[in-house]
């Protein structure tokens, strides 16, 4: 099975928004205004996140990108040794799985295609071109890092086995997001398996839906699915024009999760001043779902940067839930363009915080949980709750969440009674004091000395099933 790049060469206005980078070509990037990028940048710019670009290679020396190229800090360059023992020698900035060599830059194989050679660098520029450096453009996640992984040749062709190795590399080297601006039309179980594995490892994969029949007419993926887009555990992306309408070339269908601008795109190109095909570091008038995908990957990077503990499922949910409804301008594609048009600002807002340090419950259940950093902890009873909180229920600001959001949170140990309280388990007459995380059995005489004649009012009754939440110390005094 082969994978190939799909894109079109096909021009830009920009209203001023909140955060305005100083890059001279920023006014040509009207698609950033379309997804409210400036407002998102007021909140976060991608610090600390890594996006792996699996493509035709990335110009790691590009003047508007090199400061944002990922560096493998555990690898010493050009010493011929696999210093970090990851199986790849001298992989300082990524790896070329096509040529089996450390440099992930594009290679000018015989009969190369200029657009294919430029493609990986253009995708990387949309995601993380350096901002405010008096050069060219700005990336949507301009403080993130690009991990270049070359999986396609200079004609935009690649093989599934190579792609699988590229995904493994990105996951094992701690990418947060993997951008796949590529598509094939043959199902491969081994590729779906590795996609599922990546999600299990906490890495989000964003994939292009494709540009139809030879890049001219969009295909209904319900009848002709594309891959990896139609695997369940990816974000599949379709392309829109500047008015939010489906691009004529863009594939569509229920596989699609989200849509984003994909026409009249300005980005980076592979730069080589000695080669007449690559004398400009910038290329305009790109169109294709490849570029829509890059914008969604960059938005996912912003969300991850804002709330690092989020899982791929949670990030996907945030991006979908915050999307702009475009059904009014796409009535013939209802339910076929995902949840709508990417809105980077709303996505970042929804990610801050994702139920962090809050109390939550499901609508039809009384149980209350404390949530922080993507974990949920149950209060086993109201008495346990009130050992930590004061006031009444109306003052607690308990957030009702959906079953999906609840399921996405990871269950941790139940919350124990606050230290210094007395408790008893309802199947036993024994009284315990909780101190320094351990249960100490106390007798009535001692309890009266400590708490007075009304000590029984201070005892919290706990269901016996929650005894395992505590550590019993038989020797404490």
GROMACS .gro file of C-alpha atoms in nm:
model
  477
    1UNK     CA    1   0.000   0.000   0.000
    2UNK     CA    2   0.129   0.344  -0.090
    3UNK     CA    3   0.061   0.681   0.071
    4UNK     CA    4   0.079   1.001  -0.126
    5UNK     CA    5   0.056   1.373  -0.069
    6UNK     CA    6  -0.255   1.548  -0.195
    7UNK     CA    7  -0.246   1.925  -0.237
    8UNK     CA    8  -0.338   2.193  -0.488
    9UNK     CA    9  -0.158   2.503  -0.605
   10UNK     CA   10  -0.420   2.756  -0.659
   11UNK     CA   11  -0.465   3.414  -0.297
   12UNK     CA   12  -0.576   3.706   0.154
   13UNK     CA   13  -0.693   3.978   0.381
   14UNK     CA   14  -0.653   4.023   0.752
   15UNK     CA   15  -0.856   4.210   1.007
   16UNK     CA   16  -0.649   4.325   1.303
   17UNK     CA   17  -0.710   4.115   1.615
   18UNK     CA   18  -0.583   4.101   1.972
   19UNK     CA   19  -0.223   3.977   1.946
   20UNK     CA   20  -0.056   4.089   1.624
   21UNK     CA   21   0.289   3.945   1.543
   22UNK     CA   22   0.541   4.170   1.373
   23UNK     CA   23   0.629   3.925   1.096
   24UNK     CA   24   0.616   4.110   0.761
   25UNK     CA   25   0.408   3.847   0.576
   26UNK     CA   26   0.155   3.806   0.856
   27UNK     CA   27  -0.103   4.020   0.666
   28UNK     CA   28  -0.106   3.747   0.400
   29UNK     CA   29  -0.215   3.487   0.657
   30UNK     CA   30  -0.585   3.565   0.662
   31UNK     CA   31  -0.666   3.203   0.749
   32UNK     CA   32  -0.525   3.270   1.099
   33UNK     CA   33  -0.784   3.542   1.156
   34UNK     CA   34  -1.051   3.301   1.032
   35UNK     CA   35  -0.977   3.067   1.325
   36UNK     CA   36  -0.930   3.344   1.587
   37UNK     CA   37  -0.558   3.281   1.627
   38UNK     CA   38  -0.479   3.625   1.772
   39UNK     CA   39  -0.714   3.578   2.066
   40UNK     CA   40  -0.567   3.233   2.129
   41UNK     CA   41  -0.215   3.383   2.139
   42UNK     CA   42  -0.323   3.611   2.421
   43UNK     CA   43  -0.357   3.292   2.627
   44UNK     CA   44  -0.082   3.060   2.503
   45UNK     CA   45   0.165   3.025   2.215
   46UNK     CA   46   0.260   2.657   2.230
   47UNK     CA   47   0.542   2.657   2.483
   48UNK     CA   48   0.664   2.310   2.574
   49UNK     CA   49   0.469   2.115   2.312
   50UNK     CA   50   0.623   1.906   2.032
   51UNK     CA   51   0.456   1.835   1.697
   52UNK     CA   52   0.603   1.557   1.484
   53UNK     CA   53   0.564   1.627   1.112
   54UNK     CA   54   0.573   1.299   0.918
   55UNK     CA   55   0.614   1.415   0.563
   56UNK     CA   56   0.858   1.466   0.273
   57UNK     CA   57   1.123   1.616   0.499
   58UNK     CA   58   1.167   1.947   0.677
   59UNK     CA   59   1.422   2.217   0.605
   60UNK     CA   60   1.571   2.224   0.954
   61UNK     CA   61   1.797   2.515   0.855
   62UNK     CA   62   1.518   2.736   0.727
   63UNK     CA   63   1.572   3.090   0.864
   64UNK     CA   64   1.208   3.118   0.974
   65UNK     CA   65   1.190   2.773   1.135
   66UNK     CA   66   1.527   2.653   1.266
   67UNK     CA   67   1.480   2.810   1.612
   68UNK     CA   68   1.170   2.593   1.653
   69UNK     CA   69   1.312   2.263   1.530
   70UNK     CA   70   1.310   1.990   1.795
   71UNK     CA   71   1.647   1.886   1.928
   72UNK     CA   72   1.722   1.548   2.079
   73UNK     CA   73   1.916   1.670   2.382
   74UNK     CA   74   2.041   1.320   2.464
   75UNK     CA   75   2.217   1.280   2.128
   76UNK     CA   76   2.563   1.417   2.048
   77UNK     CA   77   2.577   1.527   1.683
   78UNK     CA   78   2.801   1.357   1.431
   79UNK     CA   79   2.982   1.125   1.672
   80UNK     CA   80   2.855   0.805   1.508
   81UNK     CA   81   2.714   0.679   1.839
   82UNK     CA   82   2.356   0.615   1.946
   83UNK     CA   83   2.403   0.817   2.264
   84UNK     CA   84   2.043   0.792   2.385
   85UNK     CA   85   2.009   0.423   2.289
   86UNK     CA   86   1.687   0.482   2.094
   87UNK     CA   87   1.809   0.280   1.794
   88UNK     CA   88   1.903   0.580   1.577
   89UNK     CA   89   2.255   0.717   1.548
   90UNK     CA   90   2.300   1.096   1.547
   91UNK     CA   91   1.926   1.168   1.530
   92UNK     CA   92   1.972   1.519   1.665
   93UNK     CA   93   1.676   1.674   1.480
   94UNK     CA   94   1.471   1.370   1.378
   95UNK     CA   95   1.516   1.089   1.127
   96UNK     CA   96   1.483   1.013   0.756
   97UNK     CA   97   1.307   0.674   0.725
   98UNK     CA   98   1.314   0.688   0.344
   99UNK     CA   99   1.692   0.713   0.316
  100UNK     CA  100   1.770   0.560   0.658
  101UNK     CA  101   1.985   0.852   0.771
  102UNK     CA  102   1.986   1.116   1.045
  103UNK     CA  103   1.915   1.426   0.836
  104UNK     CA  104   1.537   1.470   0.799
  105UNK     CA  105   1.576   1.740   0.531
  106UNK     CA  106   1.413   1.690   0.189
  107UNK     CA  107   1.618   1.493  -0.062
  108UNK     CA  108   1.621   1.583  -0.431
  109UNK     CA  109   1.582   1.236  -0.575
  110UNK     CA  110   1.581   1.193  -0.950
  111UNK     CA  111   1.270   1.345  -1.109
  112UNK     CA  112   1.161   1.508  -0.785
  113UNK     CA  113   0.845   1.717  -0.771
  114UNK     CA  114   0.904   2.074  -0.648
  115UNK     CA  115   0.576   2.097  -0.457
  116UNK     CA  116   0.635   1.760  -0.290
  117UNK     CA  117   0.984   1.864  -0.181
  118UNK     CA  118   0.840   2.186  -0.033
  119UNK     CA  119   0.546   2.013   0.131
  120UNK     CA  120   0.688   1.905   0.466
  121UNK     CA  121   0.851   2.242   0.525
  122UNK     CA  122   0.528   2.422   0.435
  123UNK     CA  123   0.333   2.208   0.684
  124UNK     CA  124   0.593   2.278   0.953
  125UNK     CA  125   0.577   2.651   0.887
  126UNK     CA  126   0.201   2.664   0.935
  127UNK     CA  127   0.246   2.493   1.268
  128UNK     CA  128   0.554   2.659   1.415
  129UNK     CA  129   0.722   2.924   1.198
  130UNK     CA  130   0.906   3.159   1.434
  131UNK     CA  131   0.709   3.472   1.528
  132UNK     CA  132   0.829   3.829   1.579
  133UNK     CA  133   1.168   3.768   1.418
  134UNK     CA  134   1.126   4.023   1.135
  135UNK     CA  135   1.108   3.737   0.887
  136UNK     CA  136   0.824   3.600   0.677
  137UNK     CA  137   0.525   3.440   0.846
  138UNK     CA  138   0.416   3.317   1.188
  139UNK     CA  139   0.304   2.968   1.282
  140UNK     CA  140  -0.016   2.909   1.473
  141UNK     CA  141   0.177   2.741   1.756
  142UNK     CA  142   0.484   2.957   1.720
  143UNK     CA  143   0.652   2.862   2.049
  144UNK     CA  144   0.621   2.487   1.997
  145UNK     CA  145   0.883   2.258   1.845
  146UNK     CA  146   0.872   2.062   1.518
  147UNK     CA  147   1.004   1.704   1.523
  148UNK     CA  148   1.088   1.629   1.156
  149UNK     CA  149   1.033   1.268   1.046
  150UNK     CA  150   1.078   1.197   0.675
  151UNK     CA  151   0.847   0.921   0.551
  152UNK     CA  152   0.790   1.029   0.187
  153UNK     CA  153   1.027   1.090  -0.101
  154UNK     CA  154   1.069   1.392  -0.327
  155UNK     CA  155   0.770   1.284  -0.536
  156UNK     CA  156   0.536   1.264  -0.238
  157UNK     CA  157   0.529   0.884  -0.239
  158UNK     CA  158   0.568   0.663   0.067
  159UNK     CA  159   0.502   0.320   0.205
  160UNK     CA  160   0.288   0.216   0.502
  161UNK     CA  161   0.571   0.021   0.663
  162UNK     CA  162   0.787   0.334   0.660
  163UNK     CA  163   0.502   0.541   0.800
  164UNK     CA  164   0.457   0.294   1.085
  165UNK     CA  165   0.824   0.324   1.178
  166UNK     CA  166   0.792   0.702   1.167
  167UNK     CA  167   0.496   0.698   1.404
  168UNK     CA  168   0.687   0.471   1.644
  169UNK     CA  169   0.982   0.710   1.638
  170UNK     CA  170   0.764   1.014   1.711
  171UNK     CA  171   0.586   0.843   2.001
  172UNK     CA  172   0.902   0.698   2.155
  173UNK     CA  173   1.073   1.037   2.136
  174UNK     CA  174   0.788   1.205   2.320
  175UNK     CA  175   0.600   1.402   2.056
  176UNK     CA  176   0.268   1.539   2.180
  177UNK     CA  177   0.097   1.559   1.840
  178UNK     CA  178   0.168   1.380   1.511
  179UNK     CA  179   0.071   1.559   1.188
  180UNK     CA  180  -0.012   1.330   0.894
  181UNK     CA  181  -0.080   1.549   0.590
  182UNK     CA  182  -0.095   1.240   0.372
  183UNK     CA  183  -0.356   0.993   0.262
  184UNK     CA  184  -0.410   0.649   0.112
  185UNK     CA  185  -0.724   0.461   0.009
  186UNK     CA  186  -0.631   0.107   0.113
  187UNK     CA  187  -0.708  -0.013   0.463
  188UNK     CA  188  -0.406  -0.146   0.656
  189UNK     CA  189  -0.470  -0.311   0.991
  190UNK     CA  190  -0.106  -0.276   1.095
  191UNK     CA  191  -0.133   0.101   1.046
  192UNK     CA  192  -0.455   0.121   1.246
  193UNK     CA  193  -0.291  -0.082   1.522
  194UNK     CA  194   0.000   0.161   1.548
  195UNK     CA  195  -0.240   0.457   1.547
  196UNK     CA  196  -0.428   0.299   1.838
  197UNK     CA  197  -0.098   0.235   2.018
  198UNK     CA  198   0.002   0.599   1.976
  199UNK     CA  199  -0.319   0.713   2.140
  200UNK     CA  200  -0.265   0.470   2.427
  201UNK     CA  201   0.078   0.627   2.474
  202UNK     CA  202  -0.079   0.974   2.499
  203UNK     CA  203   0.001   1.103   2.149
  204UNK     CA  204  -0.269   1.266   1.935
  205UNK     CA  205  -0.267   1.198   1.559
  206UNK     CA  206  -0.419   1.449   1.315
  207UNK     CA  207  -0.476   1.331   0.958
  208UNK     CA  208  -0.585   1.485   0.628
  209UNK     CA  209  -0.912   1.360   0.481
  210UNK     CA  210  -0.768   1.398   0.129
  211UNK     CA  211  -0.838   1.600  -0.182
  212UNK     CA  212  -1.060   1.370  -0.379
  213UNK     CA  213  -1.008   1.235  -0.724
  214UNK     CA  214  -0.668   1.357  -0.835
  215UNK     CA  215  -0.704   1.669  -0.622
  216UNK     CA  216  -0.995   1.816  -0.820
  217UNK     CA  217  -1.323   1.685  -0.679
  218UNK     CA  218  -1.398   1.584  -0.322
  219UNK     CA  219  -1.481   1.220  -0.247
  220UNK     CA  220  -1.749   1.096  -0.010
  221UNK     CA  221  -1.553   0.898   0.247
  222UNK     CA  222  -1.863   0.705   0.343
  223UNK     CA  223  -1.829   0.516   0.018
  224UNK     CA  224  -1.454   0.553  -0.047
  225UNK     CA  225  -1.281   0.588   0.290
  226UNK     CA  226  -0.930   0.730   0.314
  227UNK     CA  227  -0.666   0.635   0.567
  228UNK     CA  228  -0.541   0.713   0.827
  229UNK     CA  229  -0.827   0.966   0.836
  230UNK     CA  230  -1.101   0.706   0.874
  231UNK     CA  231  -0.937   0.524   1.164
  232UNK     CA  232  -1.132   0.594   1.479
  233UNK     CA  233  -0.852   0.731   1.695
  234UNK     CA  234  -0.735   1.020   1.481
  235UNK     CA  235  -0.869   1.368   1.412
  236UNK     CA  236  -0.965   1.367   1.044
  237UNK     CA  237  -0.967   1.711   0.881
  238UNK     CA  238  -1.146   1.857   0.579
  239UNK     CA  239  -1.070   2.188   0.407
  240UNK     CA  240  -1.272   2.510   0.392
  241UNK     CA  241  -1.250   2.829   0.189
  242UNK     CA  242  -1.221   3.174   0.344
  243UNK     CA  243  -1.599   3.187   0.395
  244UNK     CA  244  -1.621   2.857   0.580
  245UNK     CA  245  -1.760   2.664   0.285
  246UNK     CA  246  -1.626   2.322   0.199
  247UNK     CA  247  -1.346   2.349  -0.054
  248UNK     CA  248  -1.448   2.188  -0.381
  249UNK     CA  249  -1.149   1.953  -0.373
  250UNK     CA  250  -1.194   1.842  -0.011
  251UNK     CA  251  -1.312   1.496   0.083
  252UNK     CA  252  -1.603   1.475   0.327
  253UNK     CA  253  -1.808   1.221   0.520
  254UNK     CA  254  -1.880   1.094   0.868
  255UNK     CA  255  -1.510   1.004   0.908
  256UNK     CA  256  -1.434   1.376   0.929
  257UNK     CA  257  -1.402   1.520   1.279
  258UNK     CA  258  -1.318   1.884   1.211
  259UNK     CA  259  -1.265   2.132   0.929
  260UNK     CA  260  -1.020   2.419   0.888
  261UNK     CA  261  -0.909   2.671   0.626
  262UNK     CA  262  -0.729   2.506   0.339
  263UNK     CA  263  -0.716   2.759   0.055
  264UNK     CA  264  -0.489   3.050  -0.035
  265UNK     CA  265  -0.226   2.947   0.216
  266UNK     CA  266   0.114   3.116   0.251
  267UNK     CA  267   0.388   2.920   0.423
  268UNK     CA  268   0.752   2.818   0.413
  269UNK     CA  269   0.931   2.634   0.135
  270UNK     CA  270   1.252   2.434   0.114
  271UNK     CA  271   1.530   2.689   0.065
  272UNK     CA  272   1.847   2.632  -0.138
  273UNK     CA  273   1.992   2.945  -0.295
  274UNK     CA  274   2.206   2.734  -0.532
  275UNK     CA  275   1.908   2.551  -0.684
  276UNK     CA  276   1.679   2.755  -0.916
  277UNK     CA  277   1.377   2.550  -0.804
  278UNK     CA  278   1.417   2.652  -0.440
  279UNK     CA  279   1.547   3.008  -0.427
  280UNK     CA  280   1.248   3.145  -0.233
  281UNK     CA  281   1.207   3.052   0.136
  282UNK     CA  282   0.832   3.118   0.110
  283UNK     CA  283   0.556   2.975  -0.111
  284UNK     CA  284   0.209   3.125  -0.156
  285UNK     CA  285  -0.122   3.000  -0.293
  286UNK     CA  286  -0.113   2.653  -0.140
  287UNK     CA  287  -0.446   2.475  -0.114
  288UNK     CA  288  -0.539   2.133   0.023
  289UNK     CA  289  -0.650   1.938   0.326
  290UNK     CA  290  -0.280   1.899   0.412
  291UNK     CA  291  -0.275   2.260   0.527
  292UNK     CA  292  -0.607   2.238   0.711
  293UNK     CA  293  -0.457   1.943   0.897
  294UNK     CA  294  -0.148   2.144   0.994
  295UNK     CA  295  -0.367   2.416   1.145
  296UNK     CA  296  -0.558   2.160   1.353
  297UNK     CA  297  -0.230   2.001   1.468
  298UNK     CA  298  -0.107   2.346   1.571
  299UNK     CA  299  -0.430   2.415   1.761
  300UNK     CA  300  -0.395   2.079   1.936
  301UNK     CA  301  -0.042   2.185   2.030
  302UNK     CA  302  -0.178   2.506   2.184
  303UNK     CA  303  -0.434   2.310   2.385
  304UNK     CA  304  -0.170   2.063   2.504
  305UNK     CA  305   0.058   2.350   2.598
  306UNK     CA  306  -0.220   2.511   2.799
  307UNK     CA  307  -0.309   2.192   2.987
  308UNK     CA  308  -0.029   1.940   2.959
  309UNK     CA  309  -0.214   1.660   3.141
  310UNK     CA  310  -0.487   1.630   2.877
  311UNK     CA  311  -0.524   1.297   2.696
  312UNK     CA  312  -0.562   1.267   2.317
  313UNK     CA  313  -0.934   1.196   2.361
  314UNK     CA  314  -0.975   1.505   2.575
  315UNK     CA  315  -0.790   1.727   2.328
  316UNK     CA  316  -0.997   1.589   2.043
  317UNK     CA  317  -1.315   1.656   2.241
  318UNK     CA  318  -1.207   2.013   2.317
  319UNK     CA  319  -1.130   2.088   1.952
  320UNK     CA  320  -1.461   1.942   1.839
  321UNK     CA  321  -1.674   2.100   2.110
  322UNK     CA  322  -1.526   2.445   2.051
  323UNK     CA  323  -1.564   2.442   1.672
  324UNK     CA  324  -1.777   2.698   1.490
  325UNK     CA  325  -2.099   2.570   1.337
  326UNK     CA  326  -2.075   2.600   0.958
  327UNK     CA  327  -2.387   2.405   0.866
  328UNK     CA  328  -2.564   2.720   0.745
  329UNK     CA  329  -2.310   2.768   0.467
  330UNK     CA  330  -2.276   2.395   0.396
  331UNK     CA  331  -2.637   2.268   0.400
  332UNK     CA  332  -2.561   1.991   0.152
  333UNK     CA  333  -2.282   1.856   0.378
  334UNK     CA  334  -2.463   1.841   0.711
  335UNK     CA  335  -2.284   1.592   0.935
  336UNK     CA  336  -2.009   1.544   0.674
  337UNK     CA  337  -1.758   1.811   0.784
  338UNK     CA  338  -1.714   1.710   1.144
  339UNK     CA  339  -1.820   1.941   1.423
  340UNK     CA  340  -1.745   2.255   1.225
  341UNK     CA  341  -1.464   2.502   1.164
  342UNK     CA  342  -1.164   2.508   1.395
  343UNK     CA  343  -1.170   2.792   1.649
  344UNK     CA  344  -0.828   2.812   1.813
  345UNK     CA  345  -0.933   3.073   2.070
  346UNK     CA  346  -1.237   2.882   2.196
  347UNK     CA  347  -1.035   2.561   2.209
  348UNK     CA  348  -0.769   2.722   2.427
  349UNK     CA  349  -1.036   2.876   2.647
  350UNK     CA  350  -1.206   2.540   2.696
  351UNK     CA  351  -0.873   2.382   2.789
  352UNK     CA  352  -0.812   2.629   3.072
  353UNK     CA  353  -0.879   2.454   3.295
  354UNK     CA  354  -1.020   2.114   3.204
  355UNK     CA  355  -1.201   2.060   3.536
  356UNK     CA  356  -0.875   2.128   3.719
  357UNK     CA  357  -0.909   2.164   4.095
  358UNK     CA  358  -1.289   2.139   4.074
  359UNK     CA  359  -1.577   1.939   4.210
  360UNK     CA  360  -1.781   1.748   3.953
  361UNK     CA  361  -2.070   1.505   3.934
  362UNK     CA  362  -2.283   1.334   3.671
  363UNK     CA  363  -2.630   1.473   3.623
  364UNK     CA  364  -2.823   1.168   3.742
  365UNK     CA  365  -2.595   1.055   4.025
  366UNK     CA  366  -2.527   1.200   4.368
  367UNK     CA  367  -2.159   1.101   4.394
  368UNK     CA  368  -1.919   1.396   4.401
  369UNK     CA  369  -1.560   1.382   4.275
  370UNK     CA  370  -1.260   1.607   4.311
  371UNK     CA  371  -1.074   1.655   3.982
  372UNK     CA  372  -0.723   1.782   3.916
  373UNK     CA  373  -0.469   1.725   3.638
  374UNK     CA  374  -0.700   1.486   3.453
  375UNK     CA  375  -0.765   1.259   3.755
  376UNK     CA  376  -1.089   1.209   3.949
  377UNK     CA  377  -1.120   1.108   4.314
  378UNK     CA  378  -1.445   1.004   4.477
  379UNK     CA  379  -1.575   1.134   4.808
  380UNK     CA  380  -1.710   0.803   4.950
  381UNK     CA  381  -1.984   0.980   5.150
  382UNK     CA  382  -2.122   1.321   5.235
  383UNK     CA  383  -1.953   1.302   5.576
  384UNK     CA  384  -1.615   1.260   5.406
  385UNK     CA  385  -1.695   1.558   5.184
  386UNK     CA  386  -1.785   1.779   5.477
  387UNK     CA  387  -1.463   1.689   5.656
  388UNK     CA  388  -1.291   1.888   5.381
  389UNK     CA  389  -1.551   2.149   5.289
  390UNK     CA  390  -1.771   2.389   5.478
  391UNK     CA  391  -2.097   2.569   5.407
  392UNK     CA  392  -2.388   2.408   5.225
  393UNK     CA  393  -2.437   2.236   4.889
  394UNK     CA  394  -2.543   2.557   4.714
  395UNK     CA  395  -2.205   2.709   4.793
  396UNK     CA  396  -1.989   2.426   4.658
  397UNK     CA  397  -1.994   2.508   4.284
  398UNK     CA  398  -2.017   2.145   4.177
  399UNK     CA  399  -1.994   2.119   3.797
  400UNK     CA  400  -2.218   1.874   3.615
  401UNK     CA  401  -2.021   1.700   3.339
  402UNK     CA  402  -2.109   1.474   3.050
  403UNK     CA  403  -2.058   1.099   3.068
  404UNK     CA  404  -1.788   1.127   2.799
  405UNK     CA  405  -1.590   1.389   2.989
  406UNK     CA  406  -1.633   1.186   3.308
  407UNK     CA  407  -1.506   0.869   3.140
  408UNK     CA  408  -1.203   1.054   3.001
  409UNK     CA  409  -1.083   1.135   3.354
  410UNK     CA  410  -0.856   0.878   3.516
  411UNK     CA  411  -0.977   0.724   3.843
  412UNK     CA  412  -0.743   0.762   4.139
  413UNK     CA  413  -0.781   0.652   4.501
  414UNK     CA  414  -1.092   0.764   4.683
  415UNK     CA  415  -1.057   1.067   4.908
  416UNK     CA  416  -1.005   0.977   5.272
  417UNK     CA  417  -1.148   1.159   5.571
  418UNK     CA  418  -0.947   1.468   5.658
  419UNK     CA  419  -0.680   1.406   5.918
  420UNK     CA  420  -0.776   1.474   6.280
  421UNK     CA  421  -1.127   1.334   6.238
  422UNK     CA  422  -1.280   1.035   6.415
  423UNK     CA  423  -1.438   0.762   6.208
  424UNK     CA  424  -1.593   0.422   6.238
  425UNK     CA  425  -1.691   0.162   5.984
  426UNK     CA  426  -2.059   0.081   5.998
  427UNK     CA  427  -2.006  -0.294   6.049
  428UNK     CA  428  -1.785  -0.244   6.357
  429UNK     CA  429  -1.807  -0.065   6.696
  430UNK     CA  430  -1.439   0.036   6.682
  431UNK     CA  431  -1.348   0.405   6.673
  432UNK     CA  432  -1.045   0.529   6.485
  433UNK     CA  433  -0.857   0.855   6.460
  434UNK     CA  434  -0.695   0.941   6.128
  435UNK     CA  435  -0.347   1.078   6.179
  436UNK     CA  436  -0.058   1.113   5.933
  437UNK     CA  437  -0.243   0.900   5.680
  438UNK     CA  438  -0.297   0.606   5.916
  439UNK     CA  439  -0.587   0.475   6.127
  440UNK     CA  440  -0.524   0.451   6.500
  441UNK     CA  441  -0.782   0.272   6.709
  442UNK     CA  442  -0.881   0.475   7.017
  443UNK     CA  443  -1.088   0.378   7.322
  444UNK     CA  444  -1.378   0.575   7.465
  445UNK     CA  445  -1.176   0.709   7.759
  446UNK     CA  446  -0.914   0.860   7.533
  447UNK     CA  447  -1.176   0.995   7.296
  448UNK     CA  448  -1.351   1.174   7.582
  449UNK     CA  449  -1.017   1.325   7.689
  450UNK     CA  450  -0.952   1.452   7.339
  451UNK     CA  451  -1.297   1.560   7.225
  452UNK     CA  452  -1.514   1.594   7.537
  453UNK     CA  453  -1.848   1.443   7.627
  454UNK     CA  454  -1.997   1.519   7.285
  455UNK     CA  455  -1.733   1.315   7.102
  456UNK     CA  456  -1.996   1.101   6.927
  457UNK     CA  457  -2.100   1.403   6.719
  458UNK     CA  458  -1.751   1.407   6.570
  459UNK     CA  459  -1.752   1.048   6.446
  460UNK     CA  460  -1.790   0.999   6.072
  461UNK     CA  461  -1.957   0.673   5.969
  462UNK     CA  462  -1.792   0.505   5.668
  463UNK     CA  463  -1.926   0.217   5.462
  464UNK     CA  464  -1.711  -0.093   5.528
  465UNK     CA  465  -1.631  -0.127   5.159
  466UNK     CA  466  -1.411   0.184   5.188
  467UNK     CA  467  -1.189   0.037   5.461
  468UNK     CA  468  -0.922  -0.030   5.198
  469UNK     CA  469  -0.886   0.347   5.145
  470UNK     CA  470  -0.699   0.361   5.475
  471UNK     CA  471  -0.386   0.213   5.632
  472UNK     CA  472  -0.434   0.059   5.976
  473UNK     CA  473  -0.149   0.108   6.220
  474UNK     CA  474  -0.197  -0.143   6.506
  475UNK     CA  475   0.093   0.001   6.701
  476UNK     CA  476   0.006   0.369   6.720
  477UNK     CA  477  -0.064   0.528   7.058
   0.00000   0.00000   0.00000
